[in-house]
Structure formats: structure tokens, C-alpha cells
Tab-separated table of C-alpha atoms in Angstrom:
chain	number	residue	atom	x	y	z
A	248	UNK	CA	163.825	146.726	312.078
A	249	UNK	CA	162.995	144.965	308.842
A	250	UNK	CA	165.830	142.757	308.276
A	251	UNK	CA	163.813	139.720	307.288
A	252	UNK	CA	161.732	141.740	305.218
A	253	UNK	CA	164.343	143.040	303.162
A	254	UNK	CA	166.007	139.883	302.752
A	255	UNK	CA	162.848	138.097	301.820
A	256	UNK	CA	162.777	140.596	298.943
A	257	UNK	CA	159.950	142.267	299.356
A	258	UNK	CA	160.916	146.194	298.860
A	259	UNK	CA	158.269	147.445	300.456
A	260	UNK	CA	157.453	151.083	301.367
A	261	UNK	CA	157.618	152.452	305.053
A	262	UNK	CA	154.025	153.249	303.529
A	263	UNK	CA	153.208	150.183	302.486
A	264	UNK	CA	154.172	149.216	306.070
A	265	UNK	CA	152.065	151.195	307.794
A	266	UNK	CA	149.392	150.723	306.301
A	267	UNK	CA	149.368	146.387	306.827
A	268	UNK	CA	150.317	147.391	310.576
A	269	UNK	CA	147.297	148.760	310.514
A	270	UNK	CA	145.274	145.463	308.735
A	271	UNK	CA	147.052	143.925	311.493
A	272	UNK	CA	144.963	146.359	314.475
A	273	UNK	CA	141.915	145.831	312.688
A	274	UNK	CA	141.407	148.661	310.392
A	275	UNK	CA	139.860	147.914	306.796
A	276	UNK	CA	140.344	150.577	303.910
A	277	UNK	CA	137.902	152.787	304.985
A	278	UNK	CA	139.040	153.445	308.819
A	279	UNK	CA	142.738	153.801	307.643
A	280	UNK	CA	141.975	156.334	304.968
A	281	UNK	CA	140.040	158.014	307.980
A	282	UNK	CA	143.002	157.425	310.438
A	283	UNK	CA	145.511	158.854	307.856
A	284	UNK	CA	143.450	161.411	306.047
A	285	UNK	CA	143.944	159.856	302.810
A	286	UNK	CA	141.173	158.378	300.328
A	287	UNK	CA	140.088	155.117	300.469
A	288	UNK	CA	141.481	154.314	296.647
A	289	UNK	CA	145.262	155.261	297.943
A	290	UNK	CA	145.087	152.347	300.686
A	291	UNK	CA	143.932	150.243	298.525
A	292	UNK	CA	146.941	150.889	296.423
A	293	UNK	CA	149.026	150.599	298.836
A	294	UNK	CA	147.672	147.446	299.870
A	295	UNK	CA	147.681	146.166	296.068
A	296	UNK	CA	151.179	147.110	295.611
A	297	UNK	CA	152.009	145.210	298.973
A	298	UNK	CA	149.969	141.827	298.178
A	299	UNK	CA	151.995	142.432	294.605
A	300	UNK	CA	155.076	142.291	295.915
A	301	UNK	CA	155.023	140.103	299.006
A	302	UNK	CA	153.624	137.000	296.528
A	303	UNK	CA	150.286	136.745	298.606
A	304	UNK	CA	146.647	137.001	297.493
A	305	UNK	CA	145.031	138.993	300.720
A	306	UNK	CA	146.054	141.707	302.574
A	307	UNK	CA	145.390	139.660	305.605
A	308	UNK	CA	148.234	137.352	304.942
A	309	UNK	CA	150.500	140.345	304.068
A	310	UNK	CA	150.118	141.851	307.194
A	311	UNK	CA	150.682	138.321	308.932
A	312	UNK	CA	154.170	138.007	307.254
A	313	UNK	CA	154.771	141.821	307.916
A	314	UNK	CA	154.248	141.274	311.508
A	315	UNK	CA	156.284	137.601	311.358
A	316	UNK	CA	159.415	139.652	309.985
A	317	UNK	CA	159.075	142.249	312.222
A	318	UNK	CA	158.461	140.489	315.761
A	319	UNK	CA	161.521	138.940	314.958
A	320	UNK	CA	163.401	141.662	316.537
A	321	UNK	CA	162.563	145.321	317.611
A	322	UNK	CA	159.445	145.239	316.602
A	323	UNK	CA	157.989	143.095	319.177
A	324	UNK	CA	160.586	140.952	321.406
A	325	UNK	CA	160.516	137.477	321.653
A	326	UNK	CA	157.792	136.071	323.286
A	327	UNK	CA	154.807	138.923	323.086
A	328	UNK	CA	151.475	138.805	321.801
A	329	UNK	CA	150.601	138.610	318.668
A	330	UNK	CA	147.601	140.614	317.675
A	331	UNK	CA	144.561	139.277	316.769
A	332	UNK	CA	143.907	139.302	312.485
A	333	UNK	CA	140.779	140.116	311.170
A	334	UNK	CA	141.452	139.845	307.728
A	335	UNK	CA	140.298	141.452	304.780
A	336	UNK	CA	137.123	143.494	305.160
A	337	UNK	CA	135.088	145.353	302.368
A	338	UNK	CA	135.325	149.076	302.105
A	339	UNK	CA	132.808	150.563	304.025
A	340	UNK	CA	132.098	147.870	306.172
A	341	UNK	CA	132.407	148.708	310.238
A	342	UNK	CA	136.481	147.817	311.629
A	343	UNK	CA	135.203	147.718	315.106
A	344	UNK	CA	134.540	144.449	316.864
A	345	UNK	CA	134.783	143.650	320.079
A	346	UNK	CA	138.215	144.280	321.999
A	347	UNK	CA	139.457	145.512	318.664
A	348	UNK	CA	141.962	148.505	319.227
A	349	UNK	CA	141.338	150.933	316.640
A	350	UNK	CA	144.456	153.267	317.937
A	351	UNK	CA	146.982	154.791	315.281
A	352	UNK	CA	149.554	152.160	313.878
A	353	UNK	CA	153.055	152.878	315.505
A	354	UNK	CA	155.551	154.197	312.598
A	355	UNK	CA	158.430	152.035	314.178
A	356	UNK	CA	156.701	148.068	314.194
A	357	UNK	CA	153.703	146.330	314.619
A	358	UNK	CA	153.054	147.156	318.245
A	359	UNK	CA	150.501	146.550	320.532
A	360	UNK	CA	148.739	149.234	321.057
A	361	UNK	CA	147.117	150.826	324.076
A	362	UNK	CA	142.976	150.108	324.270
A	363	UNK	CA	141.451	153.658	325.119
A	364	UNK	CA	137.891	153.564	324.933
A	365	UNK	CA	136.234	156.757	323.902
A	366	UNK	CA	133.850	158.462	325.859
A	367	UNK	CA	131.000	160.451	324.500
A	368	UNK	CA	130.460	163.637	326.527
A	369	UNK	CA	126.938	163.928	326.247
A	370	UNK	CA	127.799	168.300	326.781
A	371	UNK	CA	129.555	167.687	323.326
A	372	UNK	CA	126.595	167.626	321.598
A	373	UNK	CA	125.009	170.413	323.145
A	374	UNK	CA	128.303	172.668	322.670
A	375	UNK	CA	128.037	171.920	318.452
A	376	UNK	CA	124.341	173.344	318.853
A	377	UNK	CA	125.036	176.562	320.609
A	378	UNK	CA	128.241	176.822	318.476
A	379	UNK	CA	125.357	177.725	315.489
A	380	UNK	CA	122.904	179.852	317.723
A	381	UNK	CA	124.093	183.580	316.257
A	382	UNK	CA	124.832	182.063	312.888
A	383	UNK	CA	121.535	182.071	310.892
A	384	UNK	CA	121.202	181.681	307.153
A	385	UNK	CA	124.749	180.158	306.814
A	386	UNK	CA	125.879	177.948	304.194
A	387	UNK	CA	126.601	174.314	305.593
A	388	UNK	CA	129.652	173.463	307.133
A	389	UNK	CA	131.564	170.311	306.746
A	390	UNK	CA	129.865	167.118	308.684
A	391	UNK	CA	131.379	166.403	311.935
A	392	UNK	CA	131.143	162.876	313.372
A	393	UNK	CA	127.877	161.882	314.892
A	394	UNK	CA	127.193	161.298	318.642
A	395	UNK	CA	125.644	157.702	319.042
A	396	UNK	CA	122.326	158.654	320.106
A	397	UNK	CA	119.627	160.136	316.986
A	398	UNK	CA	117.748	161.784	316.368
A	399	UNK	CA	113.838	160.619	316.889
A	400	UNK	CA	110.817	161.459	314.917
A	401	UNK	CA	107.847	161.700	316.647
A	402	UNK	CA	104.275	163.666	316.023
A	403	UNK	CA	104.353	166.979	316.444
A	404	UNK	CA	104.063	168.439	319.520
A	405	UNK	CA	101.571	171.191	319.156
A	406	UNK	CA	103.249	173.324	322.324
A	407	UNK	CA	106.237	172.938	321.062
A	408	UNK	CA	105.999	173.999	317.723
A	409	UNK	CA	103.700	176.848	318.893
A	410	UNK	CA	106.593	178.218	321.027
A	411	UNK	CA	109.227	178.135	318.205
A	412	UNK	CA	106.536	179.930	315.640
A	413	UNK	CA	106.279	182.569	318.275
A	414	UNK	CA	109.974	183.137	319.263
A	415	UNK	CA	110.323	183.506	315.399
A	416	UNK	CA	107.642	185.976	314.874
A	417	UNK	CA	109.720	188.119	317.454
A	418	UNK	CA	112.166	187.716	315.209
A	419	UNK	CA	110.624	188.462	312.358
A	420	UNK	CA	109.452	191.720	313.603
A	421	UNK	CA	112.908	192.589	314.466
A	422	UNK	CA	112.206	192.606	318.017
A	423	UNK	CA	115.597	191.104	319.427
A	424	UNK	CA	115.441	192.216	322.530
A	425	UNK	CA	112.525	189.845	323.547
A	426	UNK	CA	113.570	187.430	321.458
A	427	UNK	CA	116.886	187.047	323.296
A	428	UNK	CA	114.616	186.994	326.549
A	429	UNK	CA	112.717	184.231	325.018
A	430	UNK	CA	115.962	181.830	325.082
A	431	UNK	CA	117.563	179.467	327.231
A	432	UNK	CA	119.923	179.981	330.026
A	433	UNK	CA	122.423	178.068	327.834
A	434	UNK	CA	121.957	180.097	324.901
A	435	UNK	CA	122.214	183.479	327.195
A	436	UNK	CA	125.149	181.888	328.877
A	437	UNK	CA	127.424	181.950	325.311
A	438	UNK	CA	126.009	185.004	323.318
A	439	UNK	CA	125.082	188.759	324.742
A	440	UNK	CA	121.955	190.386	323.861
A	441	UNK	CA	123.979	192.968	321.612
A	442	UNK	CA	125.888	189.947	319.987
A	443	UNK	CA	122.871	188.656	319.534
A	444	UNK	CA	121.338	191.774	318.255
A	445	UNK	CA	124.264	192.494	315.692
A	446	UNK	CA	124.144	189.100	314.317
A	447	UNK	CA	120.100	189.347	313.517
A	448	UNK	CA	120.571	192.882	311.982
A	449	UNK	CA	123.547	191.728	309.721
A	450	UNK	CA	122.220	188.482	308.555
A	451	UNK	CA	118.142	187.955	309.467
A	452	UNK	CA	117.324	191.487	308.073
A	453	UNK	CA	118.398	190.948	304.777
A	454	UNK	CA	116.142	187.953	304.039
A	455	UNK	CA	113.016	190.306	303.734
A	456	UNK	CA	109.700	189.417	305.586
A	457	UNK	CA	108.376	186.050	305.460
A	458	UNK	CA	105.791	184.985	302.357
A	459	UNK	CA	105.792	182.121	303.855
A	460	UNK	CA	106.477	179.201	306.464
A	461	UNK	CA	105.228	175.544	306.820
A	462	UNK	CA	105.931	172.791	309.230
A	463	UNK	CA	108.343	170.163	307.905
A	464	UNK	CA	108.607	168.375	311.085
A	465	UNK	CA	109.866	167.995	314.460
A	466	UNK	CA	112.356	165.831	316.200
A	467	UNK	CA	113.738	164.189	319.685
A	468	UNK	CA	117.073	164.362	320.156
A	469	UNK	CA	118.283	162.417	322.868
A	470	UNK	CA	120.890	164.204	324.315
A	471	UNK	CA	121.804	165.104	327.879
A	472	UNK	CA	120.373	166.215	330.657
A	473	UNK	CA	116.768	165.907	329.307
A	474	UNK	CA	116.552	166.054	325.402
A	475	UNK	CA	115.896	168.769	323.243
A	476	UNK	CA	113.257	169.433	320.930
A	477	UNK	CA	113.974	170.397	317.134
A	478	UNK	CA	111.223	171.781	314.810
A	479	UNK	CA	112.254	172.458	311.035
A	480	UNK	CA	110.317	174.524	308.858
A	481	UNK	CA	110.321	175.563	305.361
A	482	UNK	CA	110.246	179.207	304.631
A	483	UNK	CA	109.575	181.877	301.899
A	484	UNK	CA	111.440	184.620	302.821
A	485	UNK	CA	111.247	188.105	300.359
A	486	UNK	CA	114.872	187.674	299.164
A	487	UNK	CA	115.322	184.389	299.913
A	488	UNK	CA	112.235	182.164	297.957
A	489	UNK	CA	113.385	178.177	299.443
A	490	UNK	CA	115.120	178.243	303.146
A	491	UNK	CA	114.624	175.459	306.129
A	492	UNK	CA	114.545	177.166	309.283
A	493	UNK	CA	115.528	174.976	312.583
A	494	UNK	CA	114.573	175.839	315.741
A	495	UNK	CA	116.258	173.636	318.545
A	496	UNK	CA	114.183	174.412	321.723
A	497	UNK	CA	114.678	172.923	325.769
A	498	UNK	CA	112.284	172.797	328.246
A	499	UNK	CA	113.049	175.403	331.383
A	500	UNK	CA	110.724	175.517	334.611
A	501	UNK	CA	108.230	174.567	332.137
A	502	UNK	CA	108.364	176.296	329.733
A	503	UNK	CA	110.248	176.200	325.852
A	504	UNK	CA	113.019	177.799	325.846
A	505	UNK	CA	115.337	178.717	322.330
A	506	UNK	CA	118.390	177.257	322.522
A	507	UNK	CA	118.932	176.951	319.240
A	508	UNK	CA	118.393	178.826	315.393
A	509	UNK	CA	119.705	177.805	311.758
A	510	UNK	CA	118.631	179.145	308.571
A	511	UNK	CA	119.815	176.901	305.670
């Protein structure tokens, strides 16, 4: 693989390479610095470097010869596809487009890859909330990619924010046992009431009583089967002056349930 590209004197880098196969799928620098874990100001190098040495002023047309040299062989056979170019794109501006395969770029050529669509499990987004549910006043974590659907601010819903304010006063009062009562089936279903129990006594004890705690908002989020509810508040605790306390709550037989607790 590569013959014509070495004769034609280009010298590039199995690097370099990869990274104009993947210009040719229809990445731009952003989404292959995501794809490779690398920062968007090393593809662009690479991609400078390649223009550099290939004689041409956009990536685009460096990936076009790339792929020219490289069908001509094992890279792609005679007679197949050639992939669709999308050319240049600015950093941070969205790769996809429609029918645009945004799979890994094969190591060995420019392939054609395989389309596989992703599917968004609407249970994914529940599962990151009840990862959280024993885990109060914890520092953030790293950001993890956003379902599709948002989060919707609407007025405040007077029952709901009235049930959160009184599942917290259980917990205020250190009364875990009805507190853990107080929840939802899901949040029963992944923590005990003695995990639950532990937890509160090793983290929600030492934040003192409450000075104070005022409604920052609530929210919609849209997720499967029916939505939950999420009420933030800002709170005063005795060792702990500026904390946002969110309360993710689901609606059971009528009623709010719990399902969810962060204190940030």
C-alpha cells in the first residue's frame, strides 16, 4: 500500500495518513481529535504538515490524492466507490451530514466503512442519574456526552418542589430510614436502605444543619418512560456556606417519588 505515494514524494506519516483518511469519511479537526483522543491543535498539525508536503492548499485535496494513490491497489480495488469529500470544515463546526459515516478510519487504506447508526437507549440516561443517587456533596466528575433530548425549563411546579423540600427535610433531620421510603422503586432497586444510610452519615452529616435553602429552579427532562422532574436549590449549609442541591424526582401511582440527590 502506498506505492504511488511514495513515489510521488510525498513522505508522509502513517499519521499523517490517518488522519486525511479520515477528511476523506467526513471528520473535520474537531471529531478526529475526539475519534483519536488527541487535541484539536495536533490534527491540525498533522494536516499542515500533510498540505506542506503533498504541494496542495486544503486538506480536502490532500485527502483526494491520498485516496487516488491508495485505491490504486490494496487500498480499495479497482472499480469501488469512492467516498464522498466534504472538504475542509472549521473547527468546531458539526462533521455529521446526512449519510455521512463517522466510523474510525481503517489503519490499512482509505476504506469504506460500515454505516452503524447509533441508538440512544433512552434507560441510558436514567442509569447516569441513579449512578449519583448515594453520592451527595461530590466534586464534579468529568462531562459525559449528552443524550439528544434537554433539558426543559418550565414554571415551577408547586407539588413538585413541595415534595423534594420535604424528602430533604427528612434528610436533614437525619431520618434515613423514611427518607429511603420516600424514593422511587428505581432508586430502591440499585441502593439498600443501609447503603443508603452509610452514605448520608459519612457525607450529609458533615455539612451541618441548613442556614439556609432557596429555589433556583426546576426542570423537564425528557427522558423515558414519562420524564422526570429536577428541582435545584441553593443551600447554606453550617460547614458548607454556597452548595446547589438537585433533587431529580418521578412520578409513582401519583405521587413524587426521589429518584435522584446531588450536592455540588
Amino acid at each position: 500500500m502506498g506505492t504511488r505515494a511514495n513515489e510521488a514524494g510525498w513522505a508522509l506519516t502513517e499519521k499523517e495518513k490517518q488522519t486525511l483518511r479520515l477528511i476523506v469519511r467526513g471528520h473535520d479537526a474537531k471529531s478526529i481529535a475526539r475519534s483519536l483522543g488527541l487535541s484539536v491543535h495536533t490534527i491540525n498539525e498533522r494536516l499542515r504538515d500533510a498540505r506542506r508536503k503533498m504541494a496542495v492548499s486544503s486538506s480536502r485535496e490532500a485527502a483526494r490524492l491520498l485516496l487516488a494513490a491508495e485505491s490504486d491497489g490494496a487500498g480499495l480495488g479497482l472499480g469501488a466507490p469512492t467516498p464522498e469529500l466534504l472538504g475542509d470544515m472549521r473547527i468546531g463546526e458539526a462533521a455529521a451530514r446526512a449519510g455521512v459515516d463517522q466510523g474510525a478510519a481503517p489503519i490499512g487504506g482509505a476504506g469504506r466503512g460500515n454505516r452503524r447508526p447509533w441508538i440512544l437507549i433512552g434507560g441510558l440516561l436514567m442509569t447516569l442519574l441513579l449512578g449519583l443517587l448515594a453520592l451527595t456533596a461530590v466534586p464534579p466528575i468529568a462531562a459525559v456526552p449528552q443524550p439528544a433530548a434537554t433539558a426543559a425549563r418550565a414554571a415551577p411546579d408547586a407539588a413538585v418542589v413541595d415534595a423534594a423540600l420535604q424528602w430533604l427535610a427528612l434528610v436533614d433531620q437525619g431520618r434515613w430510614d423514611e427518607s429511603y421510603r420516600a424514593t422511587g422503586a428505581a432508586f430502591r432497586k440499585l441502593n439498600t436502605a443501609r447503603v443508603w444510610a452509610t452514605t448520608s452519615e459519612k457525607v450529609r452529616v458533615p455539612l451541618g444543619a441548613v442556614v439556609s435553602r432557596t429555589l433556583l429552579g426546576q426542570e423537564n427532562l425528557p427522558a423515558p418512560p414519562h420524564g422526570y422532574e429536577v428541582v435545584k436549590f441553593r443551600t447554606s449549609f453550617a460547614n458548607k456556606a454556597d452548595a446547589v442541591e438537585t433533587v431529580t424526582l418521578d412520578r409513582e401511582e401519583g405521587v413524587w417519588c426521589v429518584v435522584g440527590v446531588t450536592i455540588g
